[in-house]
Each structure stands twice: as C-alpha cells, then as structure tokens.
Amino acid sequence: MRKPVILITGANGEIGHGLIEYFSTSETHDIVALDLKPLDDSLTGPNLRSMQGDILDDHVMQRIVSEFEIHVIYHLAAMLSTRAEYTPDVAHDVNVNGTLNLLKLATEQARWHGTPVKFLFPSSIAVYGLPDVATKADAGKVRERDWNVPTTMYGCNKLYCEQLGRYYSDHFRQLAADRSPSGVDFRGLRFPGLISAKTMPAGGTSDFAPEMLHAAAQGQPYACFVEQSARIPFMAMPDAIKALVDLAHADVKQLSRRVYNVSSFSLSAGEVREMVLKAFPQAEITFEPDRQRNNIVDSWPADVDDSAATKDWGWKPDYDVRRAFEEYLAPTIGEKYRQG
Ligand code: AKB
C-alpha cells in the first residue's frame, strides 16, 4: 500500500515554504513538493520528496499520477499580480491552464483510488475591484459575493479558477450519460497580503509591506511604491498556513461555500511604516508612489468580511497586528538577517 500523498505545487514559494515546514514531521502523509526551481536546501523532511517540473507539462502530470497516490493538493503555483501585468498571456497560461491541469490530475487520482481529492486553492483579494477610494472606504469589510470585478489579469485568473473549481466539484460533466462526480473537493481561500518573516515575496502588489519590513531589517532604505493612505487587509504567514490546513481538515458537510474570505488585520502603508519603525527605529522609509501599482491596491478592499469562514469552520487568526509584528515578524526577521 502506497502512503497517501499531499502534493504541493509552487512549493518553493512563500506559502510553500510555510506549508512544507508545517508538514515536515507529518506521520500520515508523504509530501511531494513540485516547483519549477530546485527546492531550497532549508526545506527538508523524512517524508519530503521534491520534484522539479512545470505544471503546464503533461509529462510531469502523468509522472505524478503514475508514481503517487494523491489525496490532497495544495495548488500554490501562480504568477502574482504585478508580474502578471507585464506578461498577461503567460500569466493566464500559468494561472488558468496550470490550475486546469491540476484539476484534471485530481479527477484522475480520485478515479484511481476511489476517494475524493481535496484541492486547496489560494485565491486572493485581487478578485475584488472597487471603482474608487471613496467607494472602497464606504464598502468597509467586503463580502465574498460583492465587487467581483477584478482589474488585473491575476485577479481575473483567480476569480475564474474559483469558478472552475466549483464546476469540477459540483457540476462536472453534467450532461454525460455516465455522469459521475469528478471526486474533486475544491476549497478556496481569498488571501489578503501575506507577510512572512522567513521569505521575500516576488511579483506581488501587496509586497510593499514585506518589502518595507525586510529592507528595514537589513538596514536598507526603502521607497514605498504606494501612497501612505493605500489600505488593504494583511495576514502573518503562520495564519495563512493555519487557514489552509484548518480548511483542509474541515468536514465538507460544514462548508456552505467553495471559497472563503480570510483576514487578520487591515493596515495602510503609512501604518505599516509605523509598525516597522517601532521594530527598526533607524529604518529609512519614504513614499514614491507608482501610479499604476497604487491604482491596483486602491481597487482592492480595505478589509474583507470573513464571518462565513468563522461560522463554517471556526476560522480565527492567531496574530493580530500587534502580535504579528512584535512576536512573529520583528524577532524572526531580525534573527534571519543576523544569521546572514
Ligand atoms: C499580490 O500582491 O499579487 C498577492 C495577492 C494580494 O494576492 N500578494
């Protein structure tokens, strides 16, 4: 009997690092960590198997199906919002066709071993599109069904992939004579800006917060690319991992929807600066807004209503803004750069 496997795509990314660390001592599953690049040396574990490959490569998908018995997929591979604007066609291919490939793989795996495959999908606040800052301020905590009019390729990709996941889970091949469920149990989370003490983001538009913090920790000056007033919700990376794992463990009968908002704290870029200066008083932080990137952040909600996640599967962040900066980010990031 093969051990059941958890497949993590985009394993070398920020969420991937946190998830692999979390599962590194899992007794019940082997972990297959797939990424375009070799896995960081820091990511090890007795049950960890790394694979280097492209989610767009059918041969890679078939090799995974032939070698492993996958019961859970954390599909983290994606091209984030800023990078996606420079290469929208490539972003669509990676974000949409890549996700479709993984949904097909999940369907094939469920057929093979006869049990549902849980498909955890990190969506984003980028699926929302507020038309102007006055409407954004008035909208407050946005619910899942409101303002689903994204202004970025990444946001469009994430919103469509949410729909693809819901189709695979609830409406798969509905006209087929031999209609049978796909076996895909799709579960999505609309993450806010994520801030990790251990890794740096790449290609995102919410990156101004982690970039500011990491620059301060290294004693480097930082010119923030959004205005001081630009406000979005954020989450410390440990809470993002907690949300993914808690949603994965929830009984499907508890879930009233396929995609949930989750949030921890809402900050403006100016408030991020204040929190960073508390931890690193010598930090040199200025504001040099990039109009287009600032417009993207202005189109995202100031905060989201995550009451559905709390009600259905008990979501509650461990880190509010104080604890996130004082107990997780500042001490851990300081240690990271002291070690060099
Ligand atoms: C991005 O900035 O693109 C991501 C996101 C908010 O989903 N960090």
mmCIF file of C-alpha atoms and ligand atoms in Angstrom:
data_model
loop_
_atom_site.group_PDB
_atom_site.id
_atom_site.type_symbol
_atom_site.label_atom_id
_atom_site.label_comp_id
_atom_site.label_asym_id
_atom_site.label_seq_id
_atom_site.Cartn_x
_atom_site.Cartn_y
_atom_site.Cartn_z
ATOM 1 C CA MET A 1 0.000 0.000 0.000
ATOM 2 C CA ARG A 2 1.438 3.354 -1.019
ATOM 3 C CA LYS A 3 1.328 6.078 1.691
ATOM 4 C CA PRO A 4 -1.224 8.750 0.807
ATOM 5 C CA VAL A 5 0.500 11.809 -0.595
ATOM 6 C CA ILE A 6 0.000 15.540 -0.235
ATOM 7 C CA LEU A 7 1.034 17.337 -3.438
ATOM 8 C CA ILE A 8 2.227 20.936 -3.091
ATOM 9 C CA THR A 9 2.735 22.921 -6.304
ATOM 10 C CA GLY A 10 4.704 26.152 -6.257
ATOM 11 C CA ALA A 11 6.471 24.550 -3.303
ATOM 12 C CA ASN A 12 9.426 26.947 -3.382
ATOM 13 C CA GLY A 13 7.179 29.974 -2.985
ATOM 14 C CA GLU A 14 6.329 31.816 0.219
ATOM 15 C CA ILE A 15 3.273 29.774 1.194
ATOM 16 C CA GLY A 16 5.053 26.618 0.047
ATOM 17 C CA HIS A 17 7.907 27.224 2.492
ATOM 18 C CA GLY A 18 5.470 27.635 5.374
ATOM 19 C CA LEU A 19 3.385 24.605 4.391
ATOM 20 C CA ILE A 20 6.375 22.292 3.946
ATOM 21 C CA GLU A 21 7.727 23.341 7.327
ATOM 22 C CA TYR A 22 4.313 22.590 8.822
ATOM 23 C CA PHE A 23 4.058 19.143 7.216
ATOM 24 C CA SER A 24 7.741 18.246 7.563
ATOM 25 C CA THR A 25 7.005 15.989 10.509
ATOM 26 C CA SER A 26 3.634 14.673 9.325
ATOM 27 C CA GLU A 27 3.262 10.990 10.178
ATOM 28 C CA THR A 28 0.291 10.310 7.976
ATOM 29 C CA HIS A 29 1.315 11.605 4.574
ATOM 30 C CA ASP A 30 4.287 11.802 2.297
ATOM 31 C CA ILE A 31 4.805 15.233 0.799
ATOM 32 C CA VAL A 32 5.575 15.752 -2.890
ATOM 33 C CA ALA A 33 6.879 19.273 -3.423
ATOM 34 C CA LEU A 34 6.705 20.359 -7.079
ATOM 35 C CA ASP A 35 8.306 23.545 -8.356
ATOM 36 C CA LEU A 36 9.906 24.934 -11.495
ATOM 37 C CA LYS A 37 13.066 25.505 -9.465
ATOM 38 C CA PRO A 38 15.010 23.153 -7.178
ATOM 39 C CA LEU A 39 13.653 23.158 -3.633
ATOM 40 C CA ASP A 40 15.536 25.379 -1.167
ATOM 41 C CA ASP A 41 18.055 23.417 0.895
ATOM 42 C CA SER A 42 16.265 24.638 4.020
ATOM 43 C CA LEU A 43 13.215 22.573 3.082
ATOM 44 C CA THR A 44 13.852 19.042 4.251
ATOM 45 C CA GLY A 45 11.960 16.284 5.986
ATOM 46 C CA PRO A 46 11.936 12.489 6.242
ATOM 47 C CA ASN A 47 8.696 12.292 4.303
ATOM 48 C CA LEU A 48 9.506 15.002 1.734
ATOM 49 C CA ARG A 49 10.074 14.229 -1.936
ATOM 50 C CA SER A 50 10.872 17.169 -4.222
ATOM 51 C CA MET A 51 10.152 17.233 -7.946
ATOM 52 C CA GLN A 52 11.342 19.851 -10.395
ATOM 53 C CA GLY A 53 8.844 20.408 -13.185
ATOM 54 C CA ASP A 54 6.264 22.616 -14.853
ATOM 55 C CA ILE A 55 2.546 22.345 -14.066
ATOM 56 C CA LEU A 56 1.993 23.038 -17.809
ATOM 57 C CA ASP A 57 3.973 19.920 -18.760
ATOM 58 C CA ASP A 58 1.629 16.966 -19.319
ATOM 59 C CA HIS A 59 4.535 14.546 -18.924
ATOM 60 C CA VAL A 60 5.131 15.925 -15.406
ATOM 61 C CA MET A 61 1.436 15.478 -14.611
ATOM 62 C CA GLN A 62 1.423 11.903 -15.908
ATOM 63 C CA ARG A 63 4.592 11.066 -13.988
ATOM 64 C CA ILE A 64 2.945 12.276 -10.773
ATOM 65 C CA VAL A 65 -0.184 10.195 -11.470
ATOM 66 C CA SER A 66 1.906 7.088 -12.149
ATOM 67 C CA GLU A 67 4.173 7.427 -9.104
ATOM 68 C CA PHE A 68 1.954 8.699 -6.300
ATOM 69 C CA GLU A 69 -1.448 8.252 -4.646
ATOM 70 C CA ILE A 70 -2.532 11.843 -4.062
ATOM 71 C CA HIS A 71 -5.255 12.623 -1.535
ATOM 72 C CA VAL A 72 -4.711 16.350 -1.030
ATOM 73 C CA ILE A 73 -3.404 19.040 -3.396
ATOM 74 C CA TYR A 74 -2.246 22.470 -2.234
ATOM 75 C CA HIS A 75 -2.040 24.225 -5.606
ATOM 76 C CA LEU A 76 0.137 27.229 -4.805
ATOM 77 C CA ALA A 77 1.860 27.769 -8.176
ATOM 78 C CA ALA A 78 0.857 31.134 -9.631
ATOM 79 C CA MET A 79 2.163 34.316 -11.222
ATOM 80 C CA LEU A 80 1.224 37.211 -8.916
ATOM 81 C CA SER A 81 -0.482 40.480 -9.803
ATOM 82 C CA THR A 82 2.354 42.862 -10.732
ATOM 83 C CA ARG A 83 4.389 40.328 -12.714
ATOM 84 C CA ALA A 84 1.210 39.139 -14.436
ATOM 85 C CA GLU A 85 0.551 42.657 -15.764
ATOM 86 C CA TYR A 86 3.865 42.624 -17.640
ATOM 87 C CA THR A 87 3.207 39.216 -19.244
ATOM 88 C CA PRO A 88 -0.582 38.723 -19.168
ATOM 89 C CA ASP A 89 -0.612 35.878 -21.708
ATOM 90 C CA VAL A 90 1.980 33.868 -19.788
ATOM 91 C CA ALA A 91 0.162 34.642 -16.541
ATOM 92 C CA HIS A 92 -3.100 33.340 -17.998
ATOM 93 C CA ASP A 93 -1.341 30.159 -19.133
ATOM 94 C CA VAL A 94 0.279 29.519 -15.738
ATOM 95 C CA ASN A 95 -2.618 30.643 -13.554
ATOM 96 C CA VAL A 96 -5.530 29.168 -15.545
ATOM 97 C CA ASN A 97 -4.207 26.309 -17.698
ATOM 98 C CA GLY A 98 -1.908 25.265 -14.873
ATOM 99 C CA THR A 99 -4.865 25.097 -12.486
ATOM 100 C CA LEU A 100 -6.933 23.198 -15.065
ATOM 101 C CA ASN A 101 -4.106 20.644 -15.379
ATOM 102 C CA LEU A 102 -4.135 20.107 -11.610
ATOM 103 C CA LEU A 103 -7.947 19.772 -11.544
ATOM 104 C CA LYS A 104 -7.670 17.092 -14.260
ATOM 105 C CA LEU A 105 -4.950 15.348 -12.248
ATOM 106 C CA ALA A 106 -7.130 15.445 -9.123
ATOM 107 C CA THR A 107 -10.022 13.924 -11.106
ATOM 108 C CA GLU A 108 -7.812 11.117 -12.424
ATOM 109 C CA GLN A 109 -6.392 10.410 -8.974
ATOM 110 C CA ALA A 110 -9.853 10.307 -7.365
ATOM 111 C CA ARG A 111 -10.904 7.770 -10.018
ATOM 112 C CA TRP A 112 -7.842 5.627 -9.292
ATOM 113 C CA HIS A 113 -8.103 5.407 -5.518
ATOM 114 C CA GLY A 114 -11.846 5.914 -5.248
ATOM 115 C CA THR A 115 -11.839 8.691 -2.632
ATOM 116 C CA PRO A 116 -12.279 12.462 -3.046
ATOM 117 C CA VAL A 117 -9.159 14.578 -3.560
ATOM 118 C CA LYS A 118 -9.154 17.771 -1.504
ATOM 119 C CA PHE A 119 -7.979 20.667 -3.685
ATOM 120 C CA LEU A 120 -6.812 23.664 -1.637
ATOM 121 C CA PHE A 121 -6.625 26.820 -3.754
ATOM 122 C CA PRO A 122 -5.149 30.140 -2.594
ATOM 123 C CA SER A 123 -7.288 32.801 -4.218
ATOM 124 C CA SER A 124 -6.882 36.463 -3.399
ATOM 125 C CA ILE A 125 -8.373 39.839 -2.543
ATOM 126 C CA ALA A 126 -7.320 40.596 -6.134
ATOM 127 C CA VAL A 127 -10.664 39.106 -7.269
ATOM 128 C CA TYR A 128 -12.305 42.295 -5.983
ATOM 129 C CA GLY A 129 -12.450 45.600 -7.888
ATOM 130 C CA LEU A 130 -13.553 48.764 -6.084
ATOM 131 C CA PRO A 131 -14.017 51.651 -8.581
ATOM 132 C CA ASP A 132 -12.526 54.449 -6.434
ATOM 133 C CA VAL A 133 -11.180 55.136 -2.919
ATOM 134 C CA ALA A 134 -14.433 56.766 -1.741
ATOM 135 C CA THR A 135 -16.420 53.650 -2.677
ATOM 136 C CA LYS A 136 -13.656 51.498 -1.133
ATOM 137 C CA ALA A 137 -13.876 53.405 2.170
ATOM 138 C CA ASP A 138 -17.665 53.164 2.097
ATOM 139 C CA ALA A 139 -17.606 49.407 1.299
ATOM 140 C CA GLY A 140 -15.708 48.542 4.508
ATOM 141 C CA LYS A 141 -15.426 44.763 5.034
ATOM 142 C CA VAL A 142 -16.346 43.280 1.634
ATOM 143 C CA ARG A 143 -18.317 40.001 1.464
ATOM 144 C CA GLU A 144 -17.428 37.178 -0.953
ATOM 145 C CA ARG A 145 -20.267 37.931 -3.381
ATOM 146 C CA ASP A 146 -19.623 41.686 -3.638
ATOM 147 C CA TRP A 147 -17.432 43.668 -6.077
ATOM 148 C CA ASN A 148 -16.224 40.619 -8.025
ATOM 149 C CA VAL A 149 -14.913 42.812 -10.877
ATOM 150 C CA PRO A 150 -11.107 42.470 -10.799
ATOM 151 C CA THR A 151 -8.895 44.961 -12.663
ATOM 152 C CA THR A 152 -5.811 42.717 -13.044
ATOM 153 C CA MET A 153 -5.066 39.613 -15.118
ATOM 154 C CA TYR A 154 -4.119 37.840 -11.876
ATOM 155 C CA GLY A 155 -7.433 38.792 -10.237
ATOM 156 C CA CYS A 156 -9.375 37.642 -13.328
ATOM 157 C CA ASN A 157 -7.424 34.350 -13.300
ATOM 158 C CA LYS A 158 -8.078 33.714 -9.614
ATOM 159 C CA LEU A 159 -11.803 34.514 -9.920
ATOM 160 C CA TYR A 160 -12.196 32.216 -12.949
ATOM 161 C CA CYS A 161 -10.249 29.384 -11.291
ATOM 162 C CA GLU A 162 -12.592 29.631 -8.293
ATOM 163 C CA GLN A 163 -15.437 29.014 -10.750
ATOM 164 C CA LEU A 164 -13.539 26.154 -12.416
ATOM 165 C CA GLY A 165 -13.051 24.515 -9.025
ATOM 166 C CA ARG A 166 -16.740 24.882 -8.186
ATOM 167 C CA TYR A 167 -17.661 23.376 -11.601
ATOM 168 C CA TYR A 168 -15.375 20.379 -11.077
ATOM 169 C CA SER A 169 -16.740 19.813 -7.590
ATOM 170 C CA ASP A 170 -20.441 20.356 -8.178
ATOM 171 C CA HIS A 171 -21.336 20.253 -11.906
ATOM 172 C CA PHE A 172 -18.707 18.052 -13.578
ATOM 173 C CA ARG A 173 -19.823 16.561 -16.962
ATOM 174 C CA GLN A 174 -23.478 17.183 -16.053
ATOM 175 C CA LEU A 175 -24.805 16.098 -19.477
ATOM 176 C CA ALA A 176 -22.792 12.864 -19.726
ATOM 177 C CA ALA A 177 -24.779 9.617 -19.980
ATOM 178 C CA ASP A 178 -22.448 8.069 -17.413
ATOM 179 C CA ARG A 179 -22.331 11.177 -15.246
ATOM 180 C CA SER A 180 -20.212 10.542 -12.162
ATOM 181 C CA PRO A 181 -18.678 13.074 -9.770
ATOM 182 C CA SER A 182 -15.130 14.186 -10.522
ATOM 183 C CA GLY A 183 -14.074 13.398 -6.962
ATOM 184 C CA VAL A 184 -12.553 16.881 -6.653
ATOM 185 C CA ASP A 185 -13.316 18.587 -3.327
ATOM 186 C CA PHE A 186 -12.330 22.192 -4.182
ATOM 187 C CA ARG A 187 -11.713 24.568 -1.263
ATOM 188 C CA GLY A 188 -10.530 28.154 -1.875
ATOM 189 C CA LEU A 189 -9.279 30.955 0.348
ATOM 190 C CA ARG A 190 -9.144 34.601 -0.719
ATOM 191 C CA PHE A 191 -5.900 35.598 0.961
ATOM 192 C CA PRO A 192 -5.050 39.216 1.803
ATOM 193 C CA GLY A 193 -1.477 40.490 1.568
ATOM 194 C CA LEU A 194 0.716 37.866 3.248
ATOM 195 C CA ILE A 195 3.757 38.842 5.307
ATOM 196 C CA SER A 196 6.424 36.233 6.043
ATOM 197 C CA ALA A 197 9.466 36.739 8.285
ATOM 198 C CA LYS A 198 11.333 33.934 6.536
ATOM 199 C CA THR A 199 10.850 34.580 2.819
ATOM 200 C CA MET A 200 10.504 37.513 0.477
ATOM 201 C CA PRO A 201 7.609 37.817 -1.979
ATOM 202 C CA ALA A 202 8.145 38.265 -5.701
ATOM 203 C CA GLY A 203 5.889 39.903 -8.244
ATOM 204 C CA GLY A 204 3.009 40.914 -5.990
ATOM 205 C CA THR A 205 1.426 44.328 -5.490
ATOM 206 C CA SER A 206 0.791 43.834 -1.784
ATOM 207 C CA ASP A 207 4.554 43.250 -1.485
ATOM 208 C CA PHE A 208 5.160 46.803 -0.225
ATOM 209 C CA ALA A 209 4.567 45.634 3.363
ATOM 210 C CA PRO A 210 7.013 42.702 3.447
ATOM 211 C CA GLU A 211 9.495 44.584 1.259
ATOM 212 C CA MET A 212 9.453 47.521 3.716
ATOM 213 C CA LEU A 213 9.984 45.223 6.696
ATOM 214 C CA HIS A 214 12.760 43.140 5.113
ATOM 215 C CA ALA A 215 14.576 46.289 3.915
ATOM 216 C CA ALA A 216 14.420 47.778 7.443
ATOM 217 C CA ALA A 217 15.731 44.541 8.964
ATOM 218 C CA GLN A 218 18.732 44.727 6.603
ATOM 219 C CA GLY A 219 19.341 48.410 7.277
ATOM 220 C CA GLN A 220 18.478 49.271 3.699
ATOM 221 C CA PRO A 221 16.457 52.363 2.689
ATOM 222 C CA TYR A 222 13.044 51.618 1.155
ATOM 223 C CA ALA A 223 10.941 53.741 -1.220
ATOM 224 C CA CYS A 224 7.348 52.504 -0.933
ATOM 225 C CA PHE A 225 5.563 52.252 -4.305
ATOM 226 C CA VAL A 226 2.108 53.095 -2.933
ATOM 227 C CA GLU A 227 0.760 56.156 -1.127
ATOM 228 C CA GLN A 228 0.697 56.268 2.693
ATOM 229 C CA SER A 229 -3.097 56.105 2.563
ATOM 230 C CA ALA A 230 -3.231 52.869 0.491
ATOM 231 C CA ARG A 231 -5.008 50.346 2.715
ATOM 232 C CA ILE A 232 -5.599 46.576 2.358
ATOM 233 C CA PRO A 233 -6.005 43.580 4.687
ATOM 234 C CA PHE A 234 -2.925 41.586 5.691
ATOM 235 C CA MET A 235 -2.078 38.317 7.409
ATOM 236 C CA ALA A 236 1.022 36.876 9.016
ATOM 237 C CA MET A 237 2.201 33.779 7.142
ATOM 238 C CA PRO A 238 1.626 31.362 10.074
ATOM 239 C CA ASP A 239 -2.067 32.315 9.959
ATOM 240 C CA ALA A 240 -2.191 31.658 6.201
ATOM 241 C CA ILE A 241 -0.832 28.151 6.815
ATOM 242 C CA LYS A 242 -3.313 27.674 9.665
ATOM 243 C CA ALA A 243 -6.217 28.754 7.426
ATOM 244 C CA LEU A 244 -5.215 26.338 4.633
ATOM 245 C CA VAL A 245 -4.763 23.376 6.992
ATOM 246 C CA ASP A 246 -7.915 24.123 9.004
ATOM 247 C CA LEU A 247 -9.996 24.403 5.822
ATOM 248 C CA ALA A 248 -8.455 21.161 4.536
ATOM 249 C CA HIS A 249 -9.415 19.378 7.768
ATOM 250 C CA ALA A 250 -12.978 20.748 7.876
ATOM 251 C CA ASP A 251 -15.815 18.296 7.298
ATOM 252 C CA VAL A 252 -17.198 19.036 3.821
ATOM 253 C CA LYS A 253 -20.716 18.939 5.298
ATOM 254 C CA GLN A 254 -19.840 22.050 7.334
ATOM 255 C CA LEU A 255 -18.928 24.073 4.231
ATOM 256 C CA SER A 256 -21.625 26.356 2.835
ATOM 257 C CA ARG A 257 -19.399 27.668 0.037
ATOM 258 C CA ARG A 258 -16.358 26.677 -2.067
ATOM 259 C CA VAL A 259 -14.403 29.900 -1.495
ATOM 260 C CA TYR A 260 -13.932 31.892 1.706
ATOM 261 C CA ASN A 261 -12.569 35.273 2.705
ATOM 262 C CA VAL A 262 -9.991 35.221 5.482
ATOM 263 C CA SER A 263 -8.325 38.234 7.074
ATOM 264 C CA SER A 264 -6.312 39.203 10.150
ATOM 265 C CA PHE A 265 -5.698 42.977 10.165
ATOM 266 C CA SER A 266 -6.146 45.965 7.869
ATOM 267 C CA LEU A 267 -3.301 48.472 7.555
ATOM 268 C CA SER A 268 -2.468 51.492 5.412
ATOM 269 C CA ALA A 269 1.054 51.731 4.023
ATOM 270 C CA GLY A 270 1.669 54.598 6.471
ATOM 271 C CA GLU A 271 0.580 52.368 9.388
ATOM 272 C CA VAL A 272 2.866 49.584 8.122
ATOM 273 C CA ARG A 273 5.699 52.136 8.240
ATOM 274 C CA GLU A 274 4.829 52.995 11.849
ATOM 275 C CA MET A 275 4.881 49.319 12.858
ATOM 276 C CA VAL A 276 8.200 48.792 11.061
ATOM 277 C CA LEU A 277 9.764 51.869 12.726
ATOM 278 C CA LYS A 278 8.729 50.515 16.156
ATOM 279 C CA ALA A 279 10.798 47.411 15.428
ATOM 280 C CA PHE A 280 13.580 49.136 13.466
ATOM 281 C CA PRO A 281 13.720 52.825 14.590
ATOM 282 C CA GLN A 282 16.627 53.609 12.256
ATOM 283 C CA ALA A 283 14.760 52.484 9.162
ATOM 284 C CA GLU A 284 14.737 54.942 6.236
ATOM 285 C CA ILE A 285 11.286 54.636 4.649
ATOM 286 C CA THR A 286 10.000 57.062 2.013
ATOM 287 C CA PHE A 287 6.993 57.065 -0.313
ATOM 288 C CA GLU A 288 7.464 57.256 -4.090
ATOM 289 C CA PRO A 289 4.084 56.070 -5.437
ATOM 290 C CA ASP A 290 3.933 54.221 -8.738
ATOM 291 C CA ARG A 291 0.582 55.458 -10.026
ATOM 292 C CA GLN A 292 -0.427 52.221 -11.766
ATOM 293 C CA ARG A 293 0.560 49.915 -8.901
ATOM 294 C CA ASN A 294 -1.124 52.282 -6.445
ATOM 295 C CA ASN A 295 -4.315 52.104 -8.531
ATOM 296 C CA ILE A 296 -4.256 48.296 -8.276
ATOM 297 C CA VAL A 297 -4.003 48.444 -4.474
ATOM 298 C CA ASP A 298 -6.747 51.105 -4.376
ATOM 299 C CA SER A 299 -9.045 48.695 -6.271
ATOM 300 C CA TRP A 300 -8.647 46.049 -3.557
ATOM 301 C CA PRO A 301 -10.851 46.191 -0.443
ATOM 302 C CA ALA A 302 -9.690 47.891 2.753
ATOM 303 C CA ASP A 303 -10.791 44.721 4.526
ATOM 304 C CA VAL A 304 -12.953 41.638 3.986
ATOM 305 C CA ASP A 305 -15.805 40.034 5.915
ATOM 306 C CA ASP A 306 -14.575 36.576 6.953
ATOM 307 C CA SER A 307 -17.590 35.678 9.103
ATOM 308 C CA ALA A 308 -18.546 32.785 6.788
ATOM 309 C CA ALA A 309 -15.164 31.115 7.455
ATOM 310 C CA THR A 310 -15.589 31.643 11.193
ATOM 311 C CA LYS A 311 -19.122 30.246 11.150
ATOM 312 C CA ASP A 312 -18.468 27.239 8.873
ATOM 313 C CA TRP A 313 -15.041 26.006 10.024
ATOM 314 C CA GLY A 314 -14.055 28.069 13.061
ATOM 315 C CA TRP A 315 -11.579 30.434 11.395
ATOM 316 C CA LYS A 316 -9.833 32.766 13.860
ATOM 317 C CA PRO A 317 -6.386 34.288 13.279
ATOM 318 C CA ASP A 318 -3.703 33.771 15.928
ATOM 319 C CA TYR A 319 -1.938 37.010 15.018
ATOM 320 C CA ASP A 320 -3.495 40.454 15.302
ATOM 321 C CA VAL A 321 -1.376 43.400 14.142
ATOM 322 C CA ARG A 322 0.464 43.814 17.458
ATOM 323 C CA ARG A 323 1.284 40.141 17.890
ATOM 324 C CA ALA A 324 2.189 39.754 14.215
ATOM 325 C CA PHE A 325 4.840 42.475 14.339
ATOM 326 C CA GLU A 326 6.069 42.151 17.922
ATOM 327 C CA GLU A 327 6.006 38.374 18.418
ATOM 328 C CA TYR A 328 6.485 36.971 14.913
ATOM 329 C CA LEU A 329 7.821 39.383 12.294
ATOM 330 C CA ALA A 330 10.319 41.616 14.142
ATOM 331 C CA PRO A 331 12.102 38.938 16.200
ATOM 332 C CA THR A 332 12.133 36.314 13.457
ATOM 333 C CA ILE A 333 13.201 38.633 10.665
ATOM 334 C CA GLY A 334 15.919 40.182 12.852
ATOM 335 C CA GLU A 335 17.275 36.694 13.536
ATOM 336 C CA LYS A 336 17.110 35.812 9.832
ATOM 337 C CA TYR A 337 19.430 38.659 8.838
ATOM 338 C CA ARG A 338 21.680 38.379 11.882
ATOM 339 C CA GLN A 339 22.391 34.795 10.741
ATOM 340 C CA GLY A 340 23.207 36.192 7.304
HETATM 341 C C1 AKB B 1 -0.317 40.029 -4.948
HETATM 342 O O1 AKB B 1 0.039 41.105 -4.481
HETATM 343 O O2 AKB B 1 -0.445 39.799 -6.142
HETATM 344 C C2 AKB B 1 -0.644 38.907 -3.972
HETATM 345 C C3 AKB B 1 -2.079 38.951 -3.614
HETATM 346 C C4 AKB B 1 -2.642 40.086 -2.863
HETATM 347 O O3 AKB B 1 -2.794 38.013 -3.917
HETATM 348 N N1 AKB B 1 0.196 39.044 -2.785
#
